[in-house]
Amino acid sequence: MEMIYTEQHANPAALKGGRIAIVGYGSQGRAHARNLRDSGFDVVVGARAGGGAERKAKADGFRVVSPAEAAKEADLVALLTPDMSHRSVYAHEIAPNLKAEAALLVAHGFSVHYGEIVPRKDIDVVLVAPKGPGDLVRREYEIGRGVPCLFAVQQDASAAARERALAYASGIGGTLAGAIETSFAEETETDLFGEQAVLCGGASELITAGYETLVEAGYKPEVAYFECLHELKLIVDLLYEGGLAKMHEFVSETAKYGDLVSGPRVVNGETRERMREVLRDIQTGKFAQEWIFENESGKQNYDAMLAADLDQPIEKVGARLRQHMAWLQSKPDAKAA
């Protein structure tokens, strides 16, 4: 059984006394910076002058300098900008300025694993990946808990890279909930597979296929929406809280029987073979090459596919129905339509 690392395994002194630079002040970057500061670490934010990240970080009380200046000052740079920006930010801002035996940290291994970043040999390269969005990482920290995380070492120039990664994980609250050691390859490939085959691609295709099957059979679109999308949250919450066992405990006997006899008819051997194909494309780098090329060529195919995805009938029906769900409205005083 894989070891779970907790607070007793972390040594904050591996990073305290030095400076941590956060480059990228989005959902994860903002949560990491605030948690690390509250854990007693010296944090500076690297951001472009005049941008939204600079304004937000200054409002949060951080000293903000350029990414290049942040890298010069840092003993560890956490590169938390979007994946496709890593090559440029690393090459132009970080690599020329990071001192020898300092550390480069990422929260997702894509850019390192697929060669978008080729790190200097004289620096540590580590990964700390919380298994939750930034707002959850911050909320859990504020109430004295944490979000589980993965950590990995790709390159250990200082002979202390692993200690640094665990210290950083502790600083953002990860070791309070448990940290699991992995590799850059395992984190990257499993993350991409989960997104594509299950969490985003698989789930959205299953939902729309179910909706279309019911509508084509003559059922009302509104009823199909409730059965194939709206109620999914109830099931996902049960799975999230207690796995298959809790889901089976709280659904009806009829639902359980239908699950057992019909689930394997929908997700079957052919489906699993398609999943293996998705995984092979990830493992060989084919998916990464296509995505990198798509970004470099202006994302025309991506934009067209996204527009088509958001133009499906289920989106229009859902938008109208959600207007009547007061708890989903963005403003506290919003009234149901």
mmCIF file of C-alpha atoms in Angstrom:
data_model
loop_
_atom_site.group_PDB
_atom_site.id
_atom_site.type_symbol
_atom_site.label_atom_id
_atom_site.label_comp_id
_atom_site.label_asym_id
_atom_site.label_seq_id
_atom_site.Cartn_x
_atom_site.Cartn_y
_atom_site.Cartn_z
ATOM 1 C CA MET A 1 0.000 0.000 0.000
ATOM 2 C CA GLU A 2 1.286 3.440 -0.961
ATOM 3 C CA MET A 3 2.661 5.454 1.950
ATOM 4 C CA ILE A 4 0.772 8.625 2.836
ATOM 5 C CA TYR A 5 3.037 11.430 4.026
ATOM 6 C CA THR A 6 1.741 13.691 6.812
ATOM 7 C CA GLU A 7 2.978 16.637 8.859
ATOM 8 C CA GLN A 8 5.436 14.472 10.755
ATOM 9 C CA HIS A 9 7.294 13.726 7.507
ATOM 10 C CA ALA A 10 7.635 17.373 6.443
ATOM 11 C CA ASN A 11 10.492 19.656 7.448
ATOM 12 C CA PRO A 12 9.468 23.302 6.862
ATOM 13 C CA ALA A 13 13.059 24.363 7.574
ATOM 14 C CA ALA A 14 13.963 22.998 4.142
ATOM 15 C CA LEU A 15 12.386 26.158 2.679
ATOM 16 C CA LYS A 16 12.224 28.610 5.567
ATOM 17 C CA GLY A 17 15.074 31.074 5.558
ATOM 18 C CA GLY A 18 14.783 31.279 1.787
ATOM 19 C CA ARG A 19 12.260 32.963 -0.478
ATOM 20 C CA ILE A 20 9.439 31.419 -2.507
ATOM 21 C CA ALA A 21 8.360 33.151 -5.713
ATOM 22 C CA ILE A 22 4.862 32.512 -7.005
ATOM 23 C CA VAL A 23 4.654 33.130 -10.752
ATOM 24 C CA GLY A 24 1.035 32.875 -11.863
ATOM 25 C CA TYR A 25 -1.610 34.328 -9.540
ATOM 26 C CA GLY A 26 -4.697 32.459 -10.681
ATOM 27 C CA SER A 27 -6.788 30.001 -8.678
ATOM 28 C CA GLN A 28 -3.886 27.824 -7.505
ATOM 29 C CA GLY A 29 -1.265 30.573 -7.379
ATOM 30 C CA ARG A 30 -3.311 32.815 -5.126
ATOM 31 C CA ALA A 31 -4.184 29.950 -2.756
ATOM 32 C CA HIS A 32 -0.586 28.737 -2.579
ATOM 33 C CA ALA A 33 0.811 32.213 -1.954
ATOM 34 C CA ARG A 34 -1.631 32.992 0.860
ATOM 35 C CA ASN A 35 -1.279 29.586 2.524
ATOM 36 C CA LEU A 36 2.518 29.686 2.349
ATOM 37 C CA ARG A 37 2.611 33.184 3.837
ATOM 38 C CA ASP A 38 0.288 32.153 6.645
ATOM 39 C CA SER A 39 2.557 29.150 7.284
ATOM 40 C CA GLY A 40 5.466 31.505 7.902
ATOM 41 C CA PHE A 41 7.247 31.397 4.561
ATOM 42 C CA ASP A 42 8.741 34.410 2.786
ATOM 43 C CA VAL A 43 6.667 34.836 -0.380
ATOM 44 C CA VAL A 44 7.007 37.217 -3.309
ATOM 45 C CA VAL A 45 4.707 37.269 -6.346
ATOM 46 C CA GLY A 46 6.063 37.572 -9.868
ATOM 47 C CA ALA A 47 3.596 39.257 -12.216
ATOM 48 C CA ARG A 48 3.480 41.511 -15.249
ATOM 49 C CA ALA A 49 3.267 45.202 -14.384
ATOM 50 C CA GLY A 50 -0.213 46.638 -14.816
ATOM 51 C CA GLY A 51 -1.974 43.290 -15.143
ATOM 52 C CA GLY A 52 -4.821 41.799 -13.164
ATOM 53 C CA ALA A 53 -2.503 39.415 -11.298
ATOM 54 C CA GLU A 54 -0.409 42.319 -10.038
ATOM 55 C CA ARG A 55 -3.495 44.202 -8.820
ATOM 56 C CA LYS A 56 -4.941 41.167 -7.068
ATOM 57 C CA ALA A 57 -1.662 40.182 -5.396
ATOM 58 C CA LYS A 58 -1.044 43.731 -4.164
ATOM 59 C CA ALA A 59 -4.588 43.867 -2.796
ATOM 60 C CA ASP A 60 -3.780 40.662 -0.901
ATOM 61 C CA GLY A 61 -0.776 42.409 0.657
ATOM 62 C CA PHE A 62 2.051 40.821 -1.336
ATOM 63 C CA ARG A 63 5.125 42.514 -2.690
ATOM 64 C CA VAL A 64 4.940 42.125 -6.470
ATOM 65 C CA VAL A 65 7.877 42.298 -8.867
ATOM 66 C CA SER A 66 8.430 41.109 -12.424
ATOM 67 C CA PRO A 67 8.697 37.330 -12.943
ATOM 68 C CA ALA A 68 12.379 37.773 -13.827
ATOM 69 C CA GLU A 69 13.097 39.728 -10.639
ATOM 70 C CA ALA A 70 11.130 37.203 -8.579
ATOM 71 C CA ALA A 71 13.233 34.380 -10.026
ATOM 72 C CA LYS A 72 16.462 36.232 -9.148
ATOM 73 C CA GLU A 73 15.368 36.561 -5.517
ATOM 74 C CA ALA A 74 13.977 33.065 -5.082
ATOM 75 C CA ASP A 75 15.214 29.825 -3.614
ATOM 76 C CA LEU A 76 12.113 28.197 -5.098
ATOM 77 C CA VAL A 77 9.988 29.390 -8.019
ATOM 78 C CA ALA A 78 6.477 27.957 -8.246
ATOM 79 C CA LEU A 79 5.483 28.250 -11.919
ATOM 80 C CA LEU A 80 1.688 28.273 -11.733
ATOM 81 C CA THR A 81 0.743 29.949 -15.014
ATOM 82 C CA PRO A 82 -1.270 27.952 -17.619
ATOM 83 C CA ASP A 83 0.591 24.961 -19.103
ATOM 84 C CA MET A 84 0.946 26.438 -22.558
ATOM 85 C CA SER A 85 2.739 29.518 -21.222
ATOM 86 C CA HIS A 86 5.412 27.545 -19.350
ATOM 87 C CA ARG A 87 7.915 27.269 -22.206
ATOM 88 C CA SER A 88 8.060 31.029 -22.763
ATOM 89 C CA VAL A 89 7.958 32.040 -19.087
ATOM 90 C CA TYR A 90 10.659 29.550 -18.142
ATOM 91 C CA ALA A 91 12.929 30.376 -21.082
ATOM 92 C CA HIS A 92 12.702 34.160 -20.835
ATOM 93 C CA GLU A 93 12.021 34.904 -17.164
ATOM 94 C CA ILE A 94 13.136 32.002 -14.989
ATOM 95 C CA ALA A 95 16.029 30.087 -16.601
ATOM 96 C CA PRO A 96 18.312 33.137 -17.032
ATOM 97 C CA ASN A 97 17.713 34.300 -13.470
ATOM 98 C CA LEU A 98 17.281 31.336 -11.127
ATOM 99 C CA LYS A 99 20.377 30.684 -9.078
ATOM 100 C CA ALA A 100 22.141 27.317 -9.019
ATOM 101 C CA GLU A 101 20.575 24.699 -6.705
ATOM 102 C CA ALA A 102 17.373 26.691 -6.404
ATOM 103 C CA ALA A 103 14.144 24.841 -7.211
ATOM 104 C CA LEU A 104 11.544 25.024 -9.946
ATOM 105 C CA LEU A 105 8.120 23.762 -8.835
ATOM 106 C CA VAL A 106 5.040 23.055 -10.946
ATOM 107 C CA ALA A 107 1.549 21.900 -9.975
ATOM 108 C CA HIS A 108 1.080 19.790 -13.115
ATOM 109 C CA GLY A 109 3.863 17.934 -14.910
ATOM 110 C CA PHE A 110 2.755 18.546 -18.529
ATOM 111 C CA SER A 111 5.388 21.078 -19.559
ATOM 112 C CA VAL A 112 8.302 19.186 -18.024
ATOM 113 C CA HIS A 113 7.145 15.702 -18.994
ATOM 114 C CA TYR A 114 6.561 16.616 -22.636
ATOM 115 C CA GLY A 115 9.689 18.731 -23.039
ATOM 116 C CA GLU A 116 8.137 22.186 -23.226
ATOM 117 C CA ILE A 117 10.530 23.003 -20.394
ATOM 118 C CA VAL A 118 14.039 21.529 -20.496
ATOM 119 C CA PRO A 119 15.310 22.504 -17.038
ATOM 120 C CA ARG A 120 18.848 23.576 -16.359
ATOM 121 C CA LYS A 121 20.837 20.718 -14.834
ATOM 122 C CA ASP A 122 21.891 22.748 -11.796
ATOM 123 C CA ILE A 123 18.388 23.262 -10.331
ATOM 124 C CA ASP A 124 15.877 21.077 -8.508
ATOM 125 C CA VAL A 125 12.683 20.282 -10.410
ATOM 126 C CA VAL A 126 9.722 19.227 -8.267
ATOM 127 C CA LEU A 127 5.965 18.895 -8.451
ATOM 128 C CA VAL A 128 3.289 19.527 -5.822
ATOM 129 C CA ALA A 129 -0.255 18.974 -7.104
ATOM 130 C CA PRO A 130 -3.200 19.550 -4.759
ATOM 131 C CA LYS A 131 -6.164 17.339 -5.669
ATOM 132 C CA GLY A 132 -8.649 20.187 -5.600
ATOM 133 C CA PRO A 133 -9.187 23.699 -6.985
ATOM 134 C CA GLY A 134 -7.445 26.691 -5.463
ATOM 135 C CA ASP A 135 -10.463 28.016 -3.584
ATOM 136 C CA LEU A 136 -10.827 24.650 -1.812
ATOM 137 C CA VAL A 137 -7.090 24.590 -1.015
ATOM 138 C CA ARG A 138 -7.498 27.984 0.643
ATOM 139 C CA ARG A 139 -10.793 27.279 2.427
ATOM 140 C CA GLU A 140 -9.563 24.028 3.946
ATOM 141 C CA TYR A 141 -6.342 25.670 5.102
ATOM 142 C CA GLU A 142 -8.238 28.508 6.779
ATOM 143 C CA ILE A 143 -10.219 26.083 8.946
ATOM 144 C CA GLY A 144 -7.138 24.091 9.910
ATOM 145 C CA ARG A 145 -7.466 21.254 7.427
ATOM 146 C CA GLY A 146 -5.976 20.543 4.025
ATOM 147 C CA VAL A 147 -6.480 19.071 0.575
ATOM 148 C CA PRO A 148 -4.572 15.886 -0.347
ATOM 149 C CA CYS A 149 -1.759 16.365 -2.812
ATOM 150 C CA LEU A 150 0.727 14.501 -4.977
ATOM 151 C CA PHE A 151 4.429 15.334 -4.978
ATOM 152 C CA ALA A 152 7.328 14.263 -7.160
ATOM 153 C CA VAL A 153 10.996 14.939 -7.852
ATOM 154 C CA GLN A 154 12.232 15.082 -11.437
ATOM 155 C CA GLN A 155 15.684 16.509 -10.799
ATOM 156 C CA ASP A 156 17.656 16.780 -7.556
ATOM 157 C CA ALA A 157 20.593 19.152 -7.965
ATOM 158 C CA SER A 158 20.682 20.259 -4.330
ATOM 159 C CA ALA A 159 20.312 16.804 -2.740
ATOM 160 C CA ALA A 160 17.338 18.310 -0.882
ATOM 161 C CA ALA A 161 14.659 18.407 -3.591
ATOM 162 C CA ARG A 162 12.394 15.880 -1.907
ATOM 163 C CA GLU A 163 12.562 17.747 1.403
ATOM 164 C CA ARG A 164 11.715 20.976 -0.391
ATOM 165 C CA ALA A 165 8.714 19.430 -2.114
ATOM 166 C CA LEU A 166 7.347 18.070 1.166
ATOM 167 C CA ALA A 167 7.974 21.399 2.914
ATOM 168 C CA TYR A 168 6.022 23.204 0.189
ATOM 169 C CA ALA A 169 3.215 20.625 0.404
ATOM 170 C CA SER A 170 3.081 21.215 4.150
ATOM 171 C CA GLY A 171 3.055 24.984 3.662
ATOM 172 C CA ILE A 172 -0.090 24.875 1.527
ATOM 173 C CA GLY A 173 -1.812 22.397 3.876
ATOM 174 C CA GLY A 174 -1.330 19.264 1.789
ATOM 175 C CA THR A 175 0.329 17.118 4.441
ATOM 176 C CA LEU A 176 -2.566 17.761 6.836
ATOM 177 C CA ALA A 177 -4.729 15.710 4.473
ATOM 178 C CA GLY A 178 -1.945 13.437 3.234
ATOM 179 C CA ALA A 179 0.597 13.608 0.406
ATOM 180 C CA ILE A 180 1.413 10.726 -1.928
ATOM 181 C CA GLU A 181 4.700 10.452 -3.799
ATOM 182 C CA THR A 182 4.458 9.963 -7.541
ATOM 183 C CA SER A 183 6.474 10.763 -10.670
ATOM 184 C CA PHE A 184 6.075 13.498 -13.271
ATOM 185 C CA ALA A 185 5.049 10.874 -15.818
ATOM 186 C CA GLU A 186 2.444 9.253 -13.574
ATOM 187 C CA GLU A 187 0.895 12.551 -12.432
ATOM 188 C CA THR A 188 0.756 13.972 -15.954
ATOM 189 C CA GLU A 189 -0.532 10.903 -17.746
ATOM 190 C CA THR A 190 -3.158 9.934 -15.166
ATOM 191 C CA ASP A 191 -4.366 13.535 -14.879
ATOM 192 C CA LEU A 192 -4.818 13.857 -18.646
ATOM 193 C CA PHE A 193 -6.487 10.454 -18.883
ATOM 194 C CA GLY A 194 -8.914 11.241 -16.066
ATOM 195 C CA GLU A 195 -9.891 14.540 -17.690
ATOM 196 C CA GLN A 196 -10.366 13.059 -21.136
ATOM 197 C CA ALA A 197 -11.884 9.643 -20.499
ATOM 198 C CA VAL A 198 -13.903 10.200 -17.323
ATOM 199 C CA LEU A 199 -14.171 13.625 -15.703
ATOM 200 C CA CYS A 200 -14.661 15.991 -18.646
ATOM 201 C CA GLY A 201 -14.724 14.169 -21.979
ATOM 202 C CA GLY A 202 -16.302 10.927 -20.804
ATOM 203 C CA ALA A 203 -18.855 12.494 -18.467
ATOM 204 C CA SER A 204 -20.005 15.201 -20.883
ATOM 205 C CA GLU A 205 -20.383 12.738 -23.769
ATOM 206 C CA LEU A 206 -22.315 10.302 -21.560
ATOM 207 C CA ILE A 207 -24.641 13.096 -20.426
ATOM 208 C CA THR A 208 -25.349 14.423 -23.913
ATOM 209 C CA ALA A 209 -25.745 10.932 -25.375
ATOM 210 C CA GLY A 210 -28.274 10.034 -22.676
ATOM 211 C CA TYR A 211 -30.149 13.296 -23.205
ATOM 212 C CA GLU A 212 -30.269 12.828 -26.978
ATOM 213 C CA THR A 213 -31.427 9.205 -26.644
ATOM 214 C CA LEU A 214 -34.418 10.250 -24.544
ATOM 215 C CA VAL A 215 -35.346 13.231 -26.720
ATOM 216 C CA GLU A 216 -35.087 11.163 -29.906
ATOM 217 C CA ALA A 217 -37.464 8.651 -28.315
ATOM 218 C CA GLY A 218 -40.062 11.396 -27.843
ATOM 219 C CA TYR A 219 -39.554 12.394 -24.204
ATOM 220 C CA LYS A 220 -39.669 16.055 -23.176
ATOM 221 C CA PRO A 221 -36.249 17.799 -23.339
ATOM 222 C CA GLU A 222 -36.828 19.252 -19.865
ATOM 223 C CA VAL A 223 -37.437 15.808 -18.349
ATOM 224 C CA ALA A 224 -34.400 14.409 -20.184
ATOM 225 C CA TYR A 225 -32.264 17.252 -18.809
ATOM 226 C CA PHE A 226 -33.271 16.510 -15.227
ATOM 227 C CA GLU A 227 -32.635 12.768 -15.573
ATOM 228 C CA CYS A 228 -29.316 12.914 -17.455
ATOM 229 C CA LEU A 229 -27.606 16.067 -16.141
ATOM 230 C CA HIS A 230 -29.316 17.710 -13.167
ATOM 231 C CA GLU A 231 -29.491 14.617 -10.962
ATOM 232 C CA LEU A 232 -25.904 13.626 -11.722
ATOM 233 C CA LYS A 233 -24.722 15.925 -8.930
ATOM 234 C CA LEU A 234 -26.593 13.851 -6.361
ATOM 235 C CA ILE A 235 -24.766 10.714 -7.453
ATOM 236 C CA VAL A 236 -21.359 12.359 -7.795
ATOM 237 C CA ASP A 237 -21.656 13.822 -4.283
ATOM 238 C CA LEU A 238 -22.369 10.355 -2.868
ATOM 239 C CA LEU A 239 -19.435 8.852 -4.774
ATOM 240 C CA TYR A 240 -17.147 11.687 -3.644
ATOM 241 C CA GLU A 241 -18.152 11.279 -0.001
ATOM 242 C CA GLY A 242 -18.079 7.500 0.286
ATOM 243 C CA GLY A 243 -17.284 5.723 -2.959
ATOM 244 C CA LEU A 244 -19.473 3.123 -4.592
ATOM 245 C CA ALA A 245 -20.613 1.857 -1.195
ATOM 246 C CA LYS A 246 -22.241 5.140 -0.173
ATOM 247 C CA MET A 247 -23.845 5.568 -3.574
ATOM 248 C CA HIS A 248 -25.402 2.098 -3.345
ATOM 249 C CA GLU A 249 -26.517 2.808 0.211
ATOM 250 C CA PHE A 250 -28.512 5.904 -0.704
ATOM 251 C CA VAL A 251 -30.104 5.026 -4.042
ATOM 252 C CA SER A 252 -33.181 2.854 -4.392
ATOM 253 C CA GLU A 253 -33.094 -0.910 -4.832
ATOM 254 C CA THR A 254 -34.448 -0.408 -8.347
ATOM 255 C CA ALA A 255 -31.632 2.040 -9.163
ATOM 256 C CA LYS A 256 -29.053 -0.387 -7.779
ATOM 257 C CA TYR A 257 -30.367 -3.275 -9.853
ATOM 258 C CA GLY A 258 -30.415 -1.091 -12.969
ATOM 259 C CA ASP A 259 -26.855 -0.021 -12.225
ATOM 260 C CA LEU A 260 -25.633 -3.594 -11.986
ATOM 261 C CA VAL A 261 -27.366 -4.971 -15.078
ATOM 262 C CA SER A 262 -27.245 -1.951 -17.426
ATOM 263 C CA GLY A 263 -24.014 -0.127 -16.530
ATOM 264 C CA PRO A 264 -21.844 -2.816 -18.187
ATOM 265 C CA ARG A 265 -24.003 -2.593 -21.327
ATOM 266 C CA VAL A 266 -23.098 1.092 -21.747
ATOM 267 C CA VAL A 267 -19.483 1.001 -20.571
ATOM 268 C CA ASN A 268 -18.266 -2.304 -21.951
ATOM 269 C CA GLY A 269 -15.226 -3.911 -23.526
ATOM 270 C CA GLU A 270 -15.408 -1.649 -26.551
ATOM 271 C CA THR A 271 -15.539 1.431 -24.308
ATOM 272 C CA ARG A 272 -12.497 0.222 -22.398
ATOM 273 C CA GLU A 273 -10.595 -0.288 -25.653
ATOM 274 C CA ARG A 274 -11.382 3.303 -26.635
ATOM 275 C CA MET A 275 -10.076 4.347 -23.192
ATOM 276 C CA ARG A 276 -6.859 2.407 -23.843
ATOM 277 C CA GLU A 277 -6.489 4.288 -27.122
ATOM 278 C CA VAL A 278 -6.862 7.591 -25.279
ATOM 279 C CA LEU A 279 -4.236 6.481 -22.765
ATOM 280 C CA ARG A 280 -1.831 5.379 -25.518
ATOM 281 C CA ASP A 281 -2.105 8.787 -27.176
ATOM 282 C CA ILE A 282 -1.219 10.380 -23.839
ATOM 283 C CA GLN A 283 1.655 7.993 -23.089
ATOM 284 C CA THR A 284 3.250 8.350 -26.536
ATOM 285 C CA GLY A 285 2.986 12.138 -26.484
ATOM 286 C CA LYS A 286 0.585 12.212 -29.446
ATOM 287 C CA PHE A 287 -2.066 14.162 -27.521
ATOM 288 C CA ALA A 288 0.523 16.624 -26.187
ATOM 289 C CA GLN A 289 1.966 17.222 -29.658
ATOM 290 C CA GLU A 290 -1.500 17.873 -31.077
ATOM 291 C CA TRP A 291 -2.429 20.253 -28.248
ATOM 292 C CA ILE A 292 0.868 22.158 -28.461
ATOM 293 C CA PHE A 293 0.465 22.486 -32.262
ATOM 294 C CA GLU A 294 -3.150 23.614 -31.840
ATOM 295 C CA ASN A 295 -2.041 26.413 -29.507
ATOM 296 C CA GLU A 296 0.817 27.488 -31.744
ATOM 297 C CA SER A 297 -1.426 27.597 -34.831
ATOM 298 C CA GLY A 298 -4.082 29.848 -33.272
ATOM 299 C CA LYS A 299 -6.530 27.291 -31.788
ATOM 300 C CA GLN A 300 -8.997 27.475 -34.689
ATOM 301 C CA ASN A 301 -10.034 23.817 -34.381
ATOM 302 C CA TYR A 302 -10.279 24.143 -30.611
ATOM 303 C CA ASP A 303 -12.464 27.241 -30.871
ATOM 304 C CA ALA A 304 -14.763 25.585 -33.424
ATOM 305 C CA MET A 305 -15.161 22.403 -31.350
ATOM 306 C CA LEU A 306 -15.816 24.376 -28.172
ATOM 307 C CA ALA A 307 -18.415 26.551 -29.874
ATOM 308 C CA ALA A 308 -20.184 23.452 -31.219
ATOM 309 C CA ASP A 309 -20.092 21.813 -27.791
ATOM 310 C CA LEU A 310 -21.711 24.842 -26.164
ATOM 311 C CA ASP A 311 -24.341 25.120 -28.894
ATOM 312 C CA GLN A 312 -25.969 21.755 -28.143
ATOM 313 C CA PRO A 313 -29.707 21.648 -27.336
ATOM 314 C CA ILE A 314 -29.050 20.421 -23.794
ATOM 315 C CA GLU A 315 -27.228 23.696 -23.071
ATOM 316 C CA LYS A 316 -30.190 25.799 -24.156
ATOM 317 C CA VAL A 317 -32.696 23.709 -22.186
ATOM 318 C CA GLY A 318 -30.445 23.715 -19.125
ATOM 319 C CA ALA A 319 -29.930 27.484 -19.173
ATOM 320 C CA ARG A 320 -33.701 28.034 -19.186
ATOM 321 C CA LEU A 321 -34.372 25.521 -16.397
ATOM 322 C CA ARG A 322 -31.574 26.817 -14.172
ATOM 323 C CA GLN A 323 -33.198 30.250 -14.124
ATOM 324 C CA HIS A 324 -35.841 28.677 -11.869
ATOM 325 C CA MET A 325 -33.281 27.268 -9.408
ATOM 326 C CA ALA A 326 -32.758 30.063 -6.916
ATOM 327 C CA TRP A 327 -29.836 28.341 -5.206
ATOM 328 C CA LEU A 328 -27.824 28.508 -8.438
ATOM 329 C CA GLN A 329 -28.189 32.239 -8.994
ATOM 330 C CA SER A 330 -24.956 34.193 -8.605
ATOM 331 C CA LYS A 331 -26.340 37.039 -6.465
ATOM 332 C CA PRO A 332 -27.533 36.304 -2.915
ATOM 333 C CA ASP A 333 -30.786 38.209 -3.483
ATOM 334 C CA ALA A 334 -31.492 36.689 -6.903
ATOM 335 C CA LYS A 335 -35.090 35.581 -7.369
ATOM 336 C CA ALA A 336 -36.207 32.538 -9.277
ATOM 337 C CA ALA A 337 -37.425 33.534 -12.721
#
